[in-house]
XYZ file of C-alpha atoms in Angstrom:
679
model
C 60.692 17.587 57.282
C 57.298 18.318 55.862
C 55.581 18.668 59.234
C 52.522 20.841 58.747
C 51.687 21.817 62.322
C 52.995 21.867 65.900
C 51.228 21.190 69.176
C 51.806 23.085 72.405
C 54.632 20.949 73.753
C 56.436 21.065 70.415
C 56.127 24.848 70.366
C 57.535 24.915 73.883
C 60.489 22.813 72.702
C 61.213 25.263 69.888
C 61.182 28.148 72.349
C 63.534 26.300 74.710
C 65.976 25.719 71.869
C 65.686 29.339 70.742
C 66.564 30.630 74.210
C 69.476 28.209 74.527
C 70.886 29.343 71.157
C 70.599 33.008 72.122
C 72.333 32.212 75.411
C 75.264 30.739 73.502
C 75.568 33.864 71.359
C 74.504 36.678 73.673
C 78.042 38.044 74.056
C 78.343 38.327 70.280
C 75.142 40.358 70.285
C 76.424 42.489 73.180
C 79.566 43.241 71.176
C 77.531 44.761 68.336
C 77.455 48.065 70.170
C 77.458 51.324 68.213
C 79.675 53.026 70.763
C 82.774 50.877 71.405
C 82.339 51.093 75.171
C 82.059 48.267 77.733
C 78.323 48.603 78.216
C 76.826 46.595 75.376
C 74.016 44.547 76.881
C 71.416 44.001 74.158
C 72.043 40.264 73.916
C 72.096 39.846 77.680
C 68.845 41.786 78.082
C 67.084 39.771 75.397
C 68.341 36.528 76.902
C 67.297 37.427 80.463
C 63.859 38.442 79.197
C 63.445 35.174 77.296
C 64.938 33.187 80.171
C 62.260 34.473 82.547
C 59.608 33.425 80.043
C 61.230 30.004 79.672
C 61.381 29.414 83.418
C 57.716 30.274 83.778
C 56.913 27.963 80.871
C 58.897 25.052 82.303
C 57.145 25.461 85.641
C 53.762 25.581 83.922
C 54.441 22.449 81.892
C 55.588 20.530 84.966
C 52.184 21.224 86.487
C 50.225 20.294 83.358
C 49.054 16.810 82.525
C 48.532 15.606 79.000
C 48.482 17.875 76.006
C 48.670 21.653 76.062
C 47.582 24.023 73.341
C 49.855 26.397 71.457
C 47.694 29.255 72.713
C 48.305 28.241 76.316
C 52.054 27.913 75.786
C 52.314 31.244 74.002
C 50.361 33.004 76.758
C 52.650 31.711 79.509
C 55.694 32.782 77.494
C 54.231 36.237 76.917
C 53.392 36.725 80.595
C 56.879 35.705 81.689
C 58.546 37.972 79.160
C 56.289 40.851 80.154
C 57.446 40.701 83.775
C 61.046 39.788 82.994
C 61.642 42.407 80.285
C 64.982 44.222 80.635
C 66.236 47.080 78.522
C 64.674 48.414 75.359
C 65.485 45.261 73.430
C 63.901 43.085 76.125
C 60.755 45.191 76.188
C 60.423 45.040 72.392
C 60.956 41.270 72.516
C 58.259 40.979 75.192
C 55.852 42.926 72.988
C 56.627 40.697 70.008
C 55.814 37.677 72.173
C 52.652 39.363 73.495
C 51.343 40.011 69.979
C 52.249 36.470 68.932
C 50.361 35.039 71.916
C 47.207 37.064 71.328
C 46.926 35.741 67.782
C 47.380 32.164 69.035
C 44.761 32.471 71.770
C 42.264 29.619 71.546
C 44.290 27.591 69.034
C 45.501 24.073 69.783
C 47.870 23.675 66.776
C 50.252 25.999 64.950
C 50.452 25.695 61.158
C 52.036 27.839 58.451
C 49.054 30.182 58.042
C 48.706 30.784 61.775
C 52.481 31.251 62.115
C 52.401 34.003 59.512
C 49.379 35.654 61.099
C 50.977 35.505 64.543
C 54.235 36.960 63.242
C 52.350 39.904 61.768
C 50.385 40.422 64.992
C 53.675 40.374 66.886
C 55.079 43.136 64.693
C 51.968 45.288 65.082
C 52.141 45.009 68.862
C 55.868 45.831 68.970
C 55.494 48.898 66.759
C 52.700 50.149 69.026
C 55.031 49.921 72.018
C 57.631 52.279 70.526
C 56.686 55.948 70.372
C 58.985 56.785 67.457
C 59.908 53.596 65.578
C 63.248 53.758 63.767
C 64.054 51.732 60.664
C 67.203 49.642 60.730
C 66.410 48.089 64.093
C 64.903 44.885 65.491
C 61.501 46.223 64.427
C 62.593 46.266 60.789
C 63.985 42.739 61.001
C 60.772 41.482 62.591
C 58.570 43.234 60.024
C 60.495 41.961 57.007
C 60.414 38.442 58.435
C 56.658 38.598 59.061
C 56.015 39.946 55.567
C 57.961 37.075 54.022
C 55.916 34.626 56.084
C 52.661 36.217 54.947
C 53.711 35.914 51.290
C 54.698 32.241 51.513
C 52.376 30.659 54.084
C 49.623 30.077 51.532
C 51.959 27.712 49.650
C 51.898 25.354 52.661
C 55.601 24.467 52.448
C 55.688 22.760 55.857
C 56.835 24.242 59.161
C 60.548 23.530 58.651
C 60.639 25.244 55.263
C 58.605 28.140 56.659
C 60.939 28.658 59.569
C 64.052 28.362 57.407
C 62.660 30.919 54.989
C 61.862 33.291 57.843
C 65.377 32.885 59.237
C 66.965 33.610 55.852
C 64.754 36.677 55.385
C 65.647 37.855 58.888
C 69.374 37.540 58.127
C 68.935 39.496 54.898
C 66.992 42.225 56.691
C 69.670 42.343 59.370
C 72.447 42.736 56.813
C 70.549 45.697 55.377
C 70.206 47.593 58.674
C 73.418 49.642 58.201
C 72.016 51.008 54.935
C 68.945 52.176 56.839
C 70.642 53.629 59.906
C 73.667 55.872 59.441
C 75.040 55.317 62.932
C 75.294 51.571 62.265
C 76.997 52.214 58.953
C 79.583 54.515 60.545
C 80.282 52.066 63.377
C 80.527 49.131 60.966
C 77.987 46.915 62.717
C 74.480 45.590 62.193
C 71.655 46.222 64.643
C 72.228 44.251 67.834
C 68.529 43.723 68.652
C 67.913 42.439 65.145
C 70.851 40.082 65.563
C 69.363 38.734 68.777
C 66.075 38.066 66.999
C 67.913 36.219 64.204
C 69.549 33.950 66.794
C 66.190 33.163 68.393
C 64.707 32.170 65.035
C 67.816 30.169 64.150
C 67.719 28.283 67.463
C 64.138 27.217 66.857
C 64.975 26.211 63.286
C 67.946 24.082 64.334
C 65.738 22.246 66.792
C 63.087 21.606 64.135
C 65.723 20.399 61.663
C 67.203 18.009 64.207
C 63.826 16.303 64.688
C 64.172 16.456 68.488
C 60.844 18.116 69.213
C 59.876 15.419 71.675
C 63.070 15.552 73.737
C 62.935 17.301 77.109
C 65.214 20.282 77.416
C 68.786 19.537 78.442
C 71.224 21.884 80.216
C 72.786 22.667 76.831
C 70.239 21.753 74.203
C 72.224 23.234 71.339
C 74.966 20.637 71.676
C 72.496 17.988 70.557
C 71.746 19.876 67.355
C 74.183 19.287 64.489
C 75.801 22.429 63.039
C 74.492 23.609 59.702
C 76.583 22.756 56.673
C 79.107 25.407 55.726
C 78.831 27.209 59.067
C 80.843 26.575 62.215
C 78.811 26.645 65.389
C 79.549 29.751 67.391
C 80.930 31.848 64.545
C 79.573 35.129 63.275
C 78.085 35.251 59.768
C 79.776 37.578 57.312
C 76.874 40.007 57.406
C 77.327 40.700 61.096
C 80.132 43.217 60.597
C 80.622 45.483 57.617
C 84.151 46.774 58.032
C 86.526 44.423 59.773
C 85.904 42.043 62.635
C 84.173 43.093 65.818
C 85.905 41.782 68.911
C 83.715 39.494 70.952
C 84.099 40.842 74.450
C 83.667 38.835 77.604
C 82.342 40.103 80.911
C 83.788 43.437 82.022
C 86.533 42.771 84.620
C 85.482 43.575 88.172
C 86.837 46.907 89.387
C 89.424 46.741 92.131
C 87.834 45.967 95.470
C 84.553 44.866 93.930
C 84.741 41.415 95.520
C 84.881 42.920 98.987
C 82.031 45.270 98.125
C 79.933 42.356 96.935
C 80.565 40.566 100.213
C 79.899 43.709 102.231
C 76.612 44.127 100.413
C 75.396 40.985 102.161
C 75.753 42.452 105.650
C 72.014 43.008 105.796
C 71.560 39.236 105.845
C 73.074 39.170 109.315
C 71.708 42.477 110.587
C 68.127 41.870 109.463
C 67.967 38.169 110.279
C 66.687 38.807 113.793
C 64.247 41.453 112.529
C 62.589 39.213 109.942
C 58.953 39.816 110.830
C 57.264 37.695 108.172
C 58.724 34.260 107.668
C 57.037 32.787 104.587
C 57.518 34.051 101.032
C 54.249 33.041 99.370
C 53.767 33.174 95.609
C 51.201 31.790 93.188
C 49.099 32.453 90.088
C 45.322 32.868 89.968
C 43.692 31.764 86.726
C 40.085 32.761 86.240
C 37.736 35.184 84.539
C 37.208 38.887 85.160
C 39.910 38.993 87.830
C 40.504 42.429 89.348
C 44.118 42.919 90.503
C 43.227 46.205 92.217
C 40.572 44.554 94.372
C 42.883 41.689 95.295
C 45.706 44.085 96.110
C 43.467 46.281 98.271
C 42.289 43.315 100.354
C 45.686 41.633 100.675
C 47.311 44.909 101.714
C 45.183 44.783 104.876
C 46.428 41.365 105.870
C 49.382 41.132 108.216
C 52.344 40.934 105.836
C 54.668 42.857 103.565
C 56.371 42.909 100.137
C 53.053 42.578 98.356
C 53.029 42.257 94.576
C 49.786 41.788 92.616
C 50.009 42.146 88.830
C 48.394 40.673 85.778
C 45.355 40.717 83.560
C 41.682 39.695 83.919
C 42.506 36.057 83.073
C 45.770 35.583 84.996
C 47.088 37.357 88.101
C 50.395 36.863 89.888
C 50.531 37.279 93.688
C 53.635 37.574 95.873
C 53.526 38.371 99.611
C 55.494 37.741 102.798
C 53.269 36.507 105.654
C 53.264 34.255 108.684
C 49.991 32.558 107.662
C 50.148 31.526 103.973
C 46.998 29.451 104.302
C 44.897 32.511 104.956
C 46.155 34.163 101.760
C 45.561 31.040 99.678
C 42.081 30.563 101.117
C 41.057 34.110 100.257
C 42.474 34.092 96.719
C 41.174 30.614 95.941
C 37.606 31.897 95.741
C 38.435 33.909 92.617
C 39.829 31.131 90.450
C 42.242 28.238 90.135
C 45.528 28.579 92.064
C 48.611 27.535 90.114
C 52.362 27.286 90.754
C 52.049 27.731 94.499
C 55.390 28.302 96.184
C 55.951 28.836 99.931
C 59.511 29.347 101.194
C 60.795 29.811 104.737
C 63.036 32.873 104.385
C 64.582 32.551 107.827
C 65.919 29.076 107.033
C 67.107 30.216 103.599
C 68.853 33.239 105.072
C 70.649 31.144 107.690
C 71.931 28.779 105.021
C 72.931 31.655 102.768
C 74.787 33.450 105.577
C 76.739 30.321 106.496
C 77.664 29.825 102.839
C 78.836 33.443 102.481
C 81.040 33.233 105.567
C 82.521 29.982 104.314
C 83.311 31.499 100.902
C 84.742 34.663 102.463
C 87.038 32.635 104.716
C 88.207 30.460 101.827
C 88.976 33.549 99.739
C 90.787 35.311 102.562
C 88.265 38.170 102.501
C 87.313 39.996 105.677
C 84.399 38.649 107.663
C 81.360 40.319 106.064
C 79.889 40.879 109.522
C 82.668 43.404 110.118
C 81.871 45.449 107.017
C 79.347 48.268 106.899
C 76.820 48.349 104.094
C 73.199 47.504 103.375
C 69.761 48.921 103.714
C 70.612 50.741 106.905
C 73.636 52.622 105.606
C 73.909 56.346 106.222
C 73.580 58.371 103.054
C 75.946 61.198 102.187
C 73.739 64.178 101.347
C 74.700 66.672 98.700
C 75.612 70.169 99.872
C 72.481 72.199 100.396
C 70.208 69.207 100.870
C 68.420 68.302 104.132
C 70.617 66.499 106.625
C 67.879 64.136 107.805
C 68.412 60.411 107.336
C 68.439 59.328 103.733
C 65.052 59.597 102.135
C 63.278 59.926 105.495
C 59.558 60.580 105.283
C 57.983 63.463 107.245
C 57.456 62.739 110.934
C 53.722 62.329 110.397
C 54.549 59.196 108.395
C 56.533 57.534 111.147
C 55.875 53.838 111.518
C 53.162 53.125 114.093
C 53.774 50.832 117.008
C 53.179 47.211 116.190
C 49.711 46.067 117.114
C 47.908 42.741 117.061
C 47.622 41.052 113.726
C 44.272 41.887 112.181
C 42.880 41.799 108.680
C 41.798 45.427 108.901
C 45.166 46.692 110.118
C 47.123 48.292 107.241
C 50.733 47.315 106.743
C 53.429 49.474 108.290
C 54.854 52.359 106.225
C 57.880 51.676 104.101
C 61.355 52.760 105.029
C 63.452 53.986 102.108
C 65.370 51.054 100.755
C 67.609 49.847 97.994
C 66.151 46.945 96.052
C 67.845 43.591 96.708
C 69.664 44.828 99.808
C 67.551 42.855 102.296
C 67.970 39.330 103.528
C 64.764 38.012 102.033
C 65.729 39.292 98.575
C 68.914 37.272 98.591
C 67.178 34.270 100.093
C 64.593 34.419 97.318
C 67.325 34.583 94.705
C 68.728 31.320 96.071
C 65.304 29.695 96.123
C 64.715 30.724 92.502
C 67.826 28.835 91.468
C 66.920 25.811 93.570
C 63.362 25.650 92.286
C 64.418 26.162 88.680
C 62.042 29.066 88.130
C 62.053 32.794 88.666
C 60.107 34.337 91.491
C 59.562 38.064 91.876
C 62.711 39.833 92.930
C 62.624 40.797 96.600
C 60.397 43.812 96.922
C 62.307 46.684 98.459
C 60.808 48.019 101.637
C 57.249 47.245 102.650
C 54.193 47.116 100.437
C 52.461 50.291 101.592
C 50.984 51.399 98.308
C 47.750 53.244 98.871
C 44.989 51.123 97.359
C 42.631 52.705 94.821
C 39.426 53.919 96.379
C 40.874 54.450 99.866
C 39.843 57.702 101.566
C 42.306 60.580 101.409
C 44.924 60.654 104.172
C 46.763 63.910 104.688
C 49.775 62.061 106.116
C 50.273 60.141 102.877
C 52.503 61.960 100.350
C 50.858 62.910 97.102
C 53.757 61.493 95.102
C 56.665 59.173 95.799
C 59.725 58.358 93.719
C 61.410 55.188 92.491
C 64.878 55.752 91.029
C 67.213 53.416 89.177
C 70.882 53.837 90.081
C 74.214 52.072 89.716
C 76.961 52.543 92.295
C 76.804 52.800 96.065
C 77.502 56.525 96.054
C 74.790 57.194 93.487
C 72.311 55.147 95.513
C 73.160 57.226 98.600
C 72.669 60.457 96.685
C 69.241 59.483 95.366
C 68.091 58.400 98.813
C 69.403 61.592 100.405
C 67.470 63.679 97.883
C 64.181 61.999 98.770
C 63.768 58.912 96.583
C 61.593 56.356 98.376
C 63.031 53.330 96.598
C 66.250 52.812 94.665
C 66.407 49.877 92.263
C 69.951 48.846 91.468
C 70.616 48.933 87.761
C 71.894 50.908 84.828
C 74.407 50.149 82.107
C 75.181 46.416 81.842
C 72.586 45.547 84.502
C 69.181 46.834 83.457
C 66.423 46.029 85.966
C 63.440 43.973 84.879
C 59.879 45.221 84.698
C 59.173 42.979 87.667
C 61.917 44.672 89.719
C 60.386 48.066 89.012
C 56.817 46.897 89.654
C 57.877 45.630 93.089
C 59.517 48.970 93.889
C 56.508 50.967 92.657
C 54.179 48.923 94.815
C 56.404 49.421 97.860
C 56.124 53.225 97.824
C 53.705 54.743 100.320
C 52.182 57.548 98.291
C 49.077 58.331 96.254
C 51.052 58.235 93.001
C 54.515 57.126 92.016
C 57.085 58.738 89.738
C 59.797 56.537 88.220
C 63.219 57.883 87.251
C 64.753 55.278 84.872
C 68.003 57.296 84.677
C 69.129 55.392 81.608
C 67.874 55.488 78.039
C 67.834 51.690 77.959
C 65.535 51.490 80.982
C 62.837 53.913 79.798
C 60.702 51.363 77.928
C 60.975 48.932 80.845
C 59.873 51.672 83.239
C 56.897 52.490 81.033
C 55.925 48.830 80.961
C 56.273 48.581 84.753
C 54.012 51.607 85.239
C 51.322 49.899 83.151
C 51.677 46.652 85.110
C 51.875 48.100 88.615
C 48.127 48.401 89.092
C 48.359 51.843 90.683
C 48.922 55.403 89.411
C 52.518 55.567 88.220
C 54.306 57.526 85.522
C 57.867 58.194 84.478
C 60.137 61.167 84.041
C 62.158 59.988 81.048
C 65.601 60.692 82.494
C 68.326 59.344 80.214
C 71.098 59.480 82.804
C 71.612 59.509 86.543
C 72.759 63.118 86.194
C 69.383 64.050 84.716
C 67.691 62.030 87.455
C 69.467 63.987 90.179
C 68.476 67.291 88.573
C 64.888 66.082 88.321
C 64.832 64.967 91.942
C 66.001 68.406 93.089
C 62.771 69.776 91.570
C 60.574 67.156 93.281
C 57.998 68.038 95.959
C 56.407 65.002 97.565
C 53.315 66.924 98.640
C 52.438 67.939 95.070
C 50.625 65.549 92.776
C 52.439 63.554 90.120
C 51.329 65.741 87.231
C 52.799 68.883 88.756
C 55.955 67.046 89.774
C 56.489 65.438 86.388
C 56.281 68.804 84.635
C 58.795 70.405 87.002
C 61.119 67.393 87.014
C 61.155 67.025 83.233
C 61.982 70.719 82.857
C 64.861 70.388 85.321
C 66.224 67.273 83.600
C 66.263 69.009 80.211
C 68.605 71.715 81.517
C 71.420 69.257 82.254
C 74.330 68.256 80.011
C 75.139 64.591 80.735
C 78.620 63.229 80.121
C 80.292 59.856 80.603
C 83.974 58.931 80.523
C 84.925 55.332 79.792
C 87.270 53.252 77.614
C 86.977 51.735 74.141
C 86.673 47.973 73.878
C 87.487 47.934 70.159
C 88.685 50.160 67.364
C 86.032 52.242 65.637
C 85.382 55.432 63.724
C 82.593 57.593 65.090
C 81.759 61.282 64.980
C 85.031 62.015 63.167
C 87.221 60.232 65.741
C 89.511 57.317 64.887
C 89.182 55.377 68.117
C 91.682 52.702 69.080
C 91.074 49.890 71.530
C 91.697 51.045 75.133
C 91.431 54.753 74.258
C 89.665 56.829 76.904
C 86.583 58.419 75.376
C 84.066 61.033 76.452
C 80.384 60.931 75.514
C 78.362 64.113 75.964
C 74.598 64.145 75.446
C 74.846 60.967 73.390
C 77.786 61.943 71.155
C 81.461 61.074 71.372
C 83.205 64.418 71.821
C 86.644 63.613 73.258
C 89.374 60.985 73.015
C 92.553 61.016 75.124
C 94.917 58.792 77.076
C 93.522 59.480 80.569
C 90.061 59.969 82.102
C 91.067 63.331 83.526
C 92.262 64.631 80.151
C 88.940 63.633 78.606
C 87.009 65.440 81.333
C 89.016 68.617 80.696
C 88.223 68.435 76.970
C 84.523 67.919 77.686
C 84.329 70.803 80.161
C 86.077 73.080 77.690
C 83.334 72.345 75.172
C 80.444 73.289 77.484
C 82.044 75.860 79.793
C 80.464 78.817 78.017
C 76.938 77.445 78.515
C 77.265 76.216 82.119
C 77.655 77.667 85.582
C 78.083 74.449 87.576
C 80.014 71.291 86.725
C 79.464 68.242 88.923
C 81.663 65.168 88.686
C 80.771 61.745 90.073
C 83.835 59.544 90.319
C 83.495 55.859 89.557
C 84.536 52.777 91.470
C 88.024 52.762 89.917
C 88.924 56.432 90.472
C 90.969 57.495 93.494
C 89.682 60.470 95.458
C 93.029 62.252 95.238
C 92.976 62.005 91.427
C 89.458 63.400 91.284
C 90.327 66.240 93.662
C 93.413 67.136 91.631
C 91.193 67.257 88.529
C 88.783 69.621 90.288
C 91.654 71.949 91.196
C 92.869 72.013 87.577
C 89.348 72.793 86.366
C 89.057 75.621 88.907
C 92.311 77.035 87.574
C 91.389 76.685 83.901
C 87.766 77.806 84.264
C 87.608 80.284 87.176
C 84.025 81.276 86.365
C 82.752 77.721 86.824
C 81.678 76.170 90.103
C 83.079 72.623 90.134
C 82.061 69.903 92.597
C 82.874 66.213 92.812
C 81.225 63.334 94.683
C 81.739 59.619 95.020
C 79.386 57.790 92.694
C 80.947 54.341 92.765
C 79.419 53.546 89.375
C 80.844 50.704 87.265
C 81.915 51.083 83.628
C 82.369 54.869 83.762
C 85.425 56.558 85.301
C 83.483 59.789 85.637
C 79.938 60.962 85.155
C 79.696 64.657 84.384
C 76.781 67.009 84.853
C 76.753 70.531 83.424
C 74.070 73.012 84.482
């Protein structure tokens, strides 16, 4: 009860309990969405970010003997969260953990004074990461909590009393967020990111109160912790919702046909099995002093292999590469420091096992044999009218892949073919191995690692700038590839990619510089973080929607440098009205609309502007509102919309607005019936 300090393993236990408690409540956090649409993912993003950090920590502790310091534990957590960060909330959480870790560096024990100092350092780091901090968010909750800790730490109340006081202050700050942010007040909810932070603090507190700091983590650690008096486990505190209950929503139901599409997405496992050139997925950490990721990356890129990922800081670097001779890689990197967490996996064996399992599941479910379905990295893209008809995202002929030659250290890796992240066999094999090993490895790098290393001589055949785009929906992926994106990372609403996913894609682009199109407001911070971590020139065009991303890509010229491209692409993106049509998951009042559960709603440039009983009626209302300022309306139909319904809508729009040019394409996006672009 009066424990005055924690060691490294005890701190690790608190973090494990915190992540488990957030896991149990992440859907409640997701439901605290300002817009009542089925895309709330704050809790999921925070959990996935923390989960990556926890997996890295568990792996680190398994390899450590004896005691570990709190500084060491905090650093591993911060590194894992940095690479695993998803969505704005995940990025902010990763920055909180980074600031916390820097304050703990070199310390073996954590007491009340150091806890308060670390909490304040965490807040400073998080505020620095956000260009325009807004009060009434997770930042406010974190700051108020840190300030309380600073005021009370000098009293030396003991760690349990400190943590309980911080939790109570966090809950009070959370309850006050609607008074600070009008949009929360109107929606009748508290800030979702702040709520996620409260659950993390509460999970750690419950563990400390239970006295189980020495117990190894169980599959469901929270079940071993007795509920607090006067509060049922799993219920929402009164402060969570201001006006009436918020429905706790489960996972969004799969659109019709999604199961078959998921199976068809695995075709590449069969089609690329024979073409698997590099058999061993090799991953490890290098711990040392004055490490230079750029130098390591430049040398490793000349070895015979692909899917290279080298990221980190001067004290700790993470390496991931596919090769046929792992020993050569380990021998080279071992001269720079201590090698940790070495993992070598035979992807061919994993892919064979995975393929057999998929076929077995498909047969049991009565689904068609996935080998008969067409999908995957080699699919033919459907170009937009007026775009080049060459294969999707094809590089100029001067960049064609050279004939395979003998393996040699000085031979650069083959150029990358445009690809969609996670569509290759090794990506899926790695996902299986991550689950088996109990720790997260880098997501399968799309394409080949042909990033041009810093300091290499100029090569006129290498594009000045390449593009990584984030997209959700098979049709949207095809469109981005057809317009020249080098890599497409699958993600968007409800499935934000991690910083690690984006780093892998950035490093796979063969170009002098890389431009990232996040295409979602909740991916922008992650994209910025990935650009900092990638170890090569990379910058973003802050596209808030896939519609803006498409407009930006139409202004892209791969032979111009990134600075010129970014200016042109940002200008093009700003000219686009972006609209989304979806359904309400709960009743709400926003922007003057009394929204009922299941109403179809239209969101234009971030504001709810239409409510009706059908997606098509909402589109017509939205077009009416912007018709006078637009010449072209483009509709992208979602996975649940029939082509005949979309075509009938286009004909009605032509009739109602004869001066508008109206086009529609298959987007295949989840969550949204239609995406709308007005130019």
